[in-house]
Short mmCIF file of C-alpha atoms and ligand atoms in Angstrom, two decimals:
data_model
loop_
_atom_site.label_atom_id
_atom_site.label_comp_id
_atom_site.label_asym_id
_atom_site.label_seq_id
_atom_site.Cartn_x
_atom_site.Cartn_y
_atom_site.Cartn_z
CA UNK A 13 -6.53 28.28 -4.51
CA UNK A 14 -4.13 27.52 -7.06
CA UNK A 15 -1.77 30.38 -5.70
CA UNK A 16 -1.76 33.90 -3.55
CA UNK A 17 0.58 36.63 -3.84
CA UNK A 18 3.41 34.67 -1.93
CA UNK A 19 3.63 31.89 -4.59
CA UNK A 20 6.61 31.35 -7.01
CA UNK A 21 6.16 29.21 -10.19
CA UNK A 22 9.31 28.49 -12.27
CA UNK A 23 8.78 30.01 -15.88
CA UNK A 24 11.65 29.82 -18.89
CA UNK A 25 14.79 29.62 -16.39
CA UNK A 26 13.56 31.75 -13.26
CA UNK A 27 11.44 31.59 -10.23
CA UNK A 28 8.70 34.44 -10.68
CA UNK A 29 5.50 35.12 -8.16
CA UNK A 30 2.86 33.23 -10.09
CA UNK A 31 0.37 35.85 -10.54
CA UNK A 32 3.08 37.44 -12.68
CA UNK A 33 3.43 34.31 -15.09
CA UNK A 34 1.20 35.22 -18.16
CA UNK A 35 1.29 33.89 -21.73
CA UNK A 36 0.04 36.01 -24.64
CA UNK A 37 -3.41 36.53 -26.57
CA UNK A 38 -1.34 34.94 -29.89
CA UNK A 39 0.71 32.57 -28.54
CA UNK A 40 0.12 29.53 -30.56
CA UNK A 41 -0.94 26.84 -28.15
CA UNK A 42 -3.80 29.09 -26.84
CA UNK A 43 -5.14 29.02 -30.06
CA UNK A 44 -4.34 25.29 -31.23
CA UNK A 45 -4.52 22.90 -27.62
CA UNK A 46 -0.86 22.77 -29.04
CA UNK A 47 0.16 22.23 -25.79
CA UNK A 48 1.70 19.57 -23.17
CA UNK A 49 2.09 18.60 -19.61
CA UNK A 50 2.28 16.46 -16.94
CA UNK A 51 0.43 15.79 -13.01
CA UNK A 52 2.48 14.91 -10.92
CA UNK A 53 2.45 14.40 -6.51
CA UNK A 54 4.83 15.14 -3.71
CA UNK A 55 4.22 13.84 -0.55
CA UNK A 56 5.75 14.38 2.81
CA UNK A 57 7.92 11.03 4.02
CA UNK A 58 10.01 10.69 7.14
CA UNK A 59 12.89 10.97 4.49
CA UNK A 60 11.39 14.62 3.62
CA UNK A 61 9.64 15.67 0.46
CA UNK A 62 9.45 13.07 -2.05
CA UNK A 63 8.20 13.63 -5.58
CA UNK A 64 6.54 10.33 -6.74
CA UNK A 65 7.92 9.05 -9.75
CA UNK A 66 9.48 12.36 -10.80
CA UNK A 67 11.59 10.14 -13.67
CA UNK A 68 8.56 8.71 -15.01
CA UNK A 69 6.58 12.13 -15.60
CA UNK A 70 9.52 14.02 -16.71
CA UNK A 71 10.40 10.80 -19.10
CA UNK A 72 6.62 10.99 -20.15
CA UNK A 73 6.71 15.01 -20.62
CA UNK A 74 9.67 14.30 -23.04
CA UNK A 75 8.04 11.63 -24.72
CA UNK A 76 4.62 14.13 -25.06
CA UNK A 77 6.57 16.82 -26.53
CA UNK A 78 7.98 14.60 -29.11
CA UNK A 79 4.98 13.17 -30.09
CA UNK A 80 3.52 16.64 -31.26
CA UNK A 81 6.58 18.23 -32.33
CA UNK A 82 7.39 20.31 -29.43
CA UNK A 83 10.93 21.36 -29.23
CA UNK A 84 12.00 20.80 -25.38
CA UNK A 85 15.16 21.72 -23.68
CA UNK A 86 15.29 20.29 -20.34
CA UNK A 87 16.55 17.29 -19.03
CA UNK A 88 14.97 14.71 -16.80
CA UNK A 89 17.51 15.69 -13.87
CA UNK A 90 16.87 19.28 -14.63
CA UNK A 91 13.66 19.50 -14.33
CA UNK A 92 14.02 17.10 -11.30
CA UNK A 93 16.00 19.58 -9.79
CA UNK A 94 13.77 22.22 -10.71
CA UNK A 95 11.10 20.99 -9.09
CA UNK A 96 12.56 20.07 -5.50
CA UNK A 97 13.65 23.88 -5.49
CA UNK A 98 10.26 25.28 -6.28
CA UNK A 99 8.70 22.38 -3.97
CA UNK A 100 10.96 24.30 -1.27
CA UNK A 101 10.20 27.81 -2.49
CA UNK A 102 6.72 27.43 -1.61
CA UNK A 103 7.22 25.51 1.71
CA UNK A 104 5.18 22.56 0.01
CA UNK A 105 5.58 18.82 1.16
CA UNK A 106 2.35 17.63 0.26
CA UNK A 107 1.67 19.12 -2.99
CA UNK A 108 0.67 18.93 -7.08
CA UNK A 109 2.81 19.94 -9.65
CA UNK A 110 2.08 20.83 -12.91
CA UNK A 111 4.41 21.19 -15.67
CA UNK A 112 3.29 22.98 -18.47
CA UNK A 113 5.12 23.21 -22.04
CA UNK A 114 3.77 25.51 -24.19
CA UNK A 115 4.19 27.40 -27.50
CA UNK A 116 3.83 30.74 -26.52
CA UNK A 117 5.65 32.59 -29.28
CA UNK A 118 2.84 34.83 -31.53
CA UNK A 119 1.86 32.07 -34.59
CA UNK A 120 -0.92 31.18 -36.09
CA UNK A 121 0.65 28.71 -38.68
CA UNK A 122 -0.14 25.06 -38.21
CA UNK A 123 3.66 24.35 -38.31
CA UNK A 124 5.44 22.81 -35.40
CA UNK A 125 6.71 25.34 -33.15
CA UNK A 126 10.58 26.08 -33.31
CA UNK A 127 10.76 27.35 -29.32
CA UNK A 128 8.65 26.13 -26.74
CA UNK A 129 8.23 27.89 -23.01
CA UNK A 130 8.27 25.71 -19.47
CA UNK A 131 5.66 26.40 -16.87
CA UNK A 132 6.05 24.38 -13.48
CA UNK A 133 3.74 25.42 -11.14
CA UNK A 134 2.86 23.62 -7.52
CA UNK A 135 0.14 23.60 -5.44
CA UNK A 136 -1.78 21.94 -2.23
CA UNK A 137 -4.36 19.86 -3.77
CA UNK A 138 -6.68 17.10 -2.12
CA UNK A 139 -7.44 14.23 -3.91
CA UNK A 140 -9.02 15.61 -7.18
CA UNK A 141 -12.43 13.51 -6.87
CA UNK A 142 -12.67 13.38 -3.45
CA UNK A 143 -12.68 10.00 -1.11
CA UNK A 144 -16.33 9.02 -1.62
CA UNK A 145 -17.06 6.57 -3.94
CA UNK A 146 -18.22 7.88 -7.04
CA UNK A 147 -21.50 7.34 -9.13
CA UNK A 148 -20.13 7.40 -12.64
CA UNK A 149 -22.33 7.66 -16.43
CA UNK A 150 -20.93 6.03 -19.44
CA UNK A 151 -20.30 9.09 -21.30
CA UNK A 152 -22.05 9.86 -24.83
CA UNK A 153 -18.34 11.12 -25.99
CA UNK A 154 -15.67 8.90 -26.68
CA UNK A 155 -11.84 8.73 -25.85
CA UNK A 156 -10.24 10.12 -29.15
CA UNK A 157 -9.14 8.16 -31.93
CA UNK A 158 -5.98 7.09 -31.46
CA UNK A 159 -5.38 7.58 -35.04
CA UNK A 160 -6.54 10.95 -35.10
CA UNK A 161 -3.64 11.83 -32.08
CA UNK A 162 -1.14 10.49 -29.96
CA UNK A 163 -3.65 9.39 -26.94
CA UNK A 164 -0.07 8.25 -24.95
CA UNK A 165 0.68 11.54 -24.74
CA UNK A 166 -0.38 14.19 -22.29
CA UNK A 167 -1.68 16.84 -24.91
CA UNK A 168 -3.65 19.91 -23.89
CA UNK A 169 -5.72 19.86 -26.61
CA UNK A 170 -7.14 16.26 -25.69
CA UNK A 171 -8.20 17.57 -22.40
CA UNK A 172 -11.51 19.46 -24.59
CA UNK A 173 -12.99 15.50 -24.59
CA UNK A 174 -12.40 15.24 -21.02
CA UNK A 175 -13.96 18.55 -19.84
CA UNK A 176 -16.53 18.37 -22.02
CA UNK A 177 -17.71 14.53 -21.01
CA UNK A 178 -17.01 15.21 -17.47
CA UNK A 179 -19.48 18.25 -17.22
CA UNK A 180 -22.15 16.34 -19.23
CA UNK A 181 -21.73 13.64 -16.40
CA UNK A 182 -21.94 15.92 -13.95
CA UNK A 183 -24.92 17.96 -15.53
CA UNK A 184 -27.10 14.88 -15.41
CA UNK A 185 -26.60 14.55 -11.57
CA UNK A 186 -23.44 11.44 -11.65
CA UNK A 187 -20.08 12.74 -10.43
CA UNK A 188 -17.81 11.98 -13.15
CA UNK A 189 -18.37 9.79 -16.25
CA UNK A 190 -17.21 6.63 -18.03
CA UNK A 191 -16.09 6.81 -21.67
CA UNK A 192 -15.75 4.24 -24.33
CA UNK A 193 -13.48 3.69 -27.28
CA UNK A 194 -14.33 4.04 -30.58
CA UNK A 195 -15.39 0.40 -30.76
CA UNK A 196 -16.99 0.46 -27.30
CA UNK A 197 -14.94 -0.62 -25.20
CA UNK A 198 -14.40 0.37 -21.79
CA UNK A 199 -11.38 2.71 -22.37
CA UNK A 200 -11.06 5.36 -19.24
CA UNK A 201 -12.16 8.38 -17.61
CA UNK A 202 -11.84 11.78 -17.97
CA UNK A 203 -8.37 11.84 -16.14
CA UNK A 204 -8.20 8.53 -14.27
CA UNK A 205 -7.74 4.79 -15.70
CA UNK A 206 -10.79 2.30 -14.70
CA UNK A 207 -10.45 -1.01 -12.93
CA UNK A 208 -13.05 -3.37 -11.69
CA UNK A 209 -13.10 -6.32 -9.87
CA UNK A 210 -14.73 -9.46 -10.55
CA UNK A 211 -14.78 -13.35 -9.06
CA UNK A 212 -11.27 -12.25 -7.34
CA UNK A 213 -9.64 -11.07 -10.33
CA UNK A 214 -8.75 -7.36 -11.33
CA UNK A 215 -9.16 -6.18 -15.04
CA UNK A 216 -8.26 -2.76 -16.72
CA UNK A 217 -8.38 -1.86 -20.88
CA UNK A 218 -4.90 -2.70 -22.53
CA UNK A 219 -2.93 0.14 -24.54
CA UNK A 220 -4.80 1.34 -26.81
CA UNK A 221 -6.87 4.22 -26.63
CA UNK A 222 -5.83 5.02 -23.25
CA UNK A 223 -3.07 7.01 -21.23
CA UNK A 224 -1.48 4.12 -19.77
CA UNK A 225 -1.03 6.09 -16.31
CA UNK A 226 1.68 5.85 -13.90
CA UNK A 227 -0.49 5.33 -11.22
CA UNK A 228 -2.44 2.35 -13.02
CA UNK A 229 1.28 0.82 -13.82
CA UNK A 230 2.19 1.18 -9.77
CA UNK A 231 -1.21 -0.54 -8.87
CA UNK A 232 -0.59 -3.56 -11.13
CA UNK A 233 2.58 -4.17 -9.62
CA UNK A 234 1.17 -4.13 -6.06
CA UNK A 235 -1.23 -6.07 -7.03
CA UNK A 236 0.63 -8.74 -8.59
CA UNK A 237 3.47 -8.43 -5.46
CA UNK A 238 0.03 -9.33 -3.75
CA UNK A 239 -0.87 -12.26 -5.52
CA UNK A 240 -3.96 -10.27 -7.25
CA UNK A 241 -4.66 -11.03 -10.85
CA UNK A 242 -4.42 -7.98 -12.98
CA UNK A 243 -5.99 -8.91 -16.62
CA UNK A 244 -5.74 -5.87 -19.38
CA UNK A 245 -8.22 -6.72 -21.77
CA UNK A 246 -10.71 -4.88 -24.31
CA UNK A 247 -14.24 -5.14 -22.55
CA UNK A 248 -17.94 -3.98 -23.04
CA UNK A 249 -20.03 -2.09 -20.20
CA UNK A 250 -21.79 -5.46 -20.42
CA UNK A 251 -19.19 -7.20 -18.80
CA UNK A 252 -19.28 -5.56 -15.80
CA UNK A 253 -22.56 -7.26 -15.10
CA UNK A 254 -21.53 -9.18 -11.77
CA UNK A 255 -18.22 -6.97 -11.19
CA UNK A 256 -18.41 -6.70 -7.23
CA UNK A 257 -16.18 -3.58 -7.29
CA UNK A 258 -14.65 -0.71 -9.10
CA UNK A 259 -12.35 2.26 -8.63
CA UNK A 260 -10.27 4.80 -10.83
CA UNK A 261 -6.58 5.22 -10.66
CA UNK A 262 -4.71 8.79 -11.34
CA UNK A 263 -1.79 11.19 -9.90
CA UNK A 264 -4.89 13.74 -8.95
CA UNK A 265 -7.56 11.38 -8.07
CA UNK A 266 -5.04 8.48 -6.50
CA UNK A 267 -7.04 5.57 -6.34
CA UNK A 268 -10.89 5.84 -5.71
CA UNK A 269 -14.23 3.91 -5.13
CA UNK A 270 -16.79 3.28 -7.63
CA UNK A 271 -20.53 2.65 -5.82
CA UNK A 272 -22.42 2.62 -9.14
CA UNK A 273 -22.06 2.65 -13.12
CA UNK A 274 -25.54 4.11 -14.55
CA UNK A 275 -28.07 1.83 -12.95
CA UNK A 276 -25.87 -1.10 -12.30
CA UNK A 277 -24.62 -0.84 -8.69
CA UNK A 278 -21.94 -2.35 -6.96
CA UNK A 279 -22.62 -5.00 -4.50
CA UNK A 280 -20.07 -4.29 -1.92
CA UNK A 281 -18.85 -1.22 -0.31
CA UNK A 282 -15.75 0.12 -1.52
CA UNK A 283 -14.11 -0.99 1.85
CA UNK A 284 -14.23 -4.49 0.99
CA UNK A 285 -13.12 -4.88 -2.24
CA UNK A 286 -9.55 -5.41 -3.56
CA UNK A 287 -9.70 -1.54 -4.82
CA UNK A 288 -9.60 -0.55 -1.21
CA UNK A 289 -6.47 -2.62 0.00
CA UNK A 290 -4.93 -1.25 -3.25
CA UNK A 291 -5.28 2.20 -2.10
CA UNK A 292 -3.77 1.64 1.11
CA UNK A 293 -0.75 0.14 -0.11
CA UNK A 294 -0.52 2.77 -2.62
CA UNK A 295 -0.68 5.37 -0.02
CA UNK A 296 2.07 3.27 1.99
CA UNK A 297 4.08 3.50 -1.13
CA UNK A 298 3.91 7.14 -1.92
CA UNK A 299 4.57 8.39 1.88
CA UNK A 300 7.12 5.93 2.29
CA UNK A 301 5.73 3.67 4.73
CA UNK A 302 5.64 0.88 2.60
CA UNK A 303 9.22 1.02 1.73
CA UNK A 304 9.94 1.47 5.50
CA UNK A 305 7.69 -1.87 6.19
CA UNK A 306 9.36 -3.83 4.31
CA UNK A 307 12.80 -2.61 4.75
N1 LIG B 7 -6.10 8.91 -18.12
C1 LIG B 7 -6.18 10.22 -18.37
C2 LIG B 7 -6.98 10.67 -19.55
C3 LIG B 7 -5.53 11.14 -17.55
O1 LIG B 7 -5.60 12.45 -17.80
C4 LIG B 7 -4.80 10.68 -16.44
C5 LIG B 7 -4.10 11.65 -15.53
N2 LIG B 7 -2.81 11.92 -15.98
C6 LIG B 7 -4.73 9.31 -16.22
C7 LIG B 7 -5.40 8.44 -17.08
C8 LIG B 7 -3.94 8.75 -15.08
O2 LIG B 7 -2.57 8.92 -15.33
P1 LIG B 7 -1.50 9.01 -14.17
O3 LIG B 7 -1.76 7.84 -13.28
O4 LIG B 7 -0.20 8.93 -14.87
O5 LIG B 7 -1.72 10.30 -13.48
#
């Protein structure tokens, strides 16, 4: 799925077929998370391929690697660049990128790495939780500490709490969960940000022990250009008592329905709620359309 013997991925300066691109049983990121990287969409638009906010991801890659020490190379442009080529490489319009930067050099010290190695590779992905409204479990993990790491930053290594409280979601029958902060809060999910809606309003956790996603950023502006409320507050699960609506926000997922939070279920389909006419402006956005409407 993610490639077939066709498929080029870029890796350190070239294009290579991707089921060449291998990294080695002592590189140190394998053994450490000590890893970063970023999701990021294209989309087809009557203006061609467009990568959705290619300067924001890069910018956030850069700002990822620095937070764990990671030496990085590339510039915003470059990679920019980089990725329209390999977009075109693979005859991909519609498609998910995934830059990887890694520590691949044999170490097994607990020092920062002096060299780091790029991996951008592309695929056709559907929206990574589907388009039915989910059924979601307040997770018995929590989000990190943000203490403990840099939970701004896209670090491999912090992916072990989302795979690990998504599959014990999923192993009890929901379809993704819900975790809290360490004071139990509402923080996010696995990879998505939470919203939910309640008496007209929209509300989403502030900074804090969150990644404060790109996608959540681009749906509070459209809904403030729509005259929507967006509050970012600290909340318990018991505030969502009389929510008539929630969805989740990512690059992968893009914006999705919530039906039902452990036994407290939504009043209103999906369809009706603010989430929904979110989604479709969102989708306007990233194919173009909605620049084109309101040219
Ligand atoms: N939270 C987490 C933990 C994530 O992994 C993601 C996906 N990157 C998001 C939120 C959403 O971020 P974005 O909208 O930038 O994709």
């Amino acid at each position: 799925m993610y490639f077939n013997p066709d498929t080029l991925a870029f890796v350190d300066g070239e294009f290579v077929k991707a089921e060449a691109a291998q990294v080695g049983a002592y590189a140190q990121s394998l053994h450490y998370g000590y890893a970063v990287f970023e999701g990021i969409r294209a989309y087809a638009t009557s203006a061609g391929t467009r990568i959705f906010k290619a300067e924001e991801h890069y910018e956030r890659l850069h700002y990822s690697c620095r937070s764990i020490g990671l030496p990085f190379k590339y510039s915003v442009e470059e990679l920019t660049d980089i990725t329209y080529q390999l977009l075109e490489k693979n005859n991909l319009a519609d498609a998910y990128i995934r830059p990887l930067v890694y520590a691949g050099e044999p170490n097994m010290t607990l020092k920062h790495a002096s060299s780091s190695n790029l991996l951008i590779a592309v695929w056709d992905w559907g929206k990574y939780l589907g388009d039915q409204s989910l059924r979601l479990s307040i997770s018995p993990y929590q989000r990190p500490n943000p203490k403990a790491v840099p939970i701004e930053a896209k670090v491999s290594g912090h992916y072990v709490n989302s795979i690990i409280a998504s599959s014990e979601a999923k192993g009890r029958g929901f379809d993704e969960a819900l975790l809290l902060d360490m004071n139990g809060y509402v923080a996010e999910g696995p990879g998505a940000n939470f919203f939910f809606e309640k008496n007209g309003e929209l509300f989403t956790a502030p900074q804090g022990s969150i990644l404060r996603g790109i996608t959540r950023n681009t749906i509070i502006d459209l809904a403030r250009e729509a005259g929507i409320s967006v509050t970012e507050k600290f909340f318990t699960p018991d505030e969502l008592q009389g929510a008539i609506g929630a969805f989740y926000t990512g690059t992968a997922a893009e914006v999705v329905g919530i039906a039902a939070i452990d036994e407290l279920e939504f009043s209103v389909p999906f369809s009706e709620t603010l989430g929904a006419q979110l989604a479709e402006r969102y989708r306007a956005l990233v194919t173009g359309a909605l620049v084109a409407q309101t040219a």
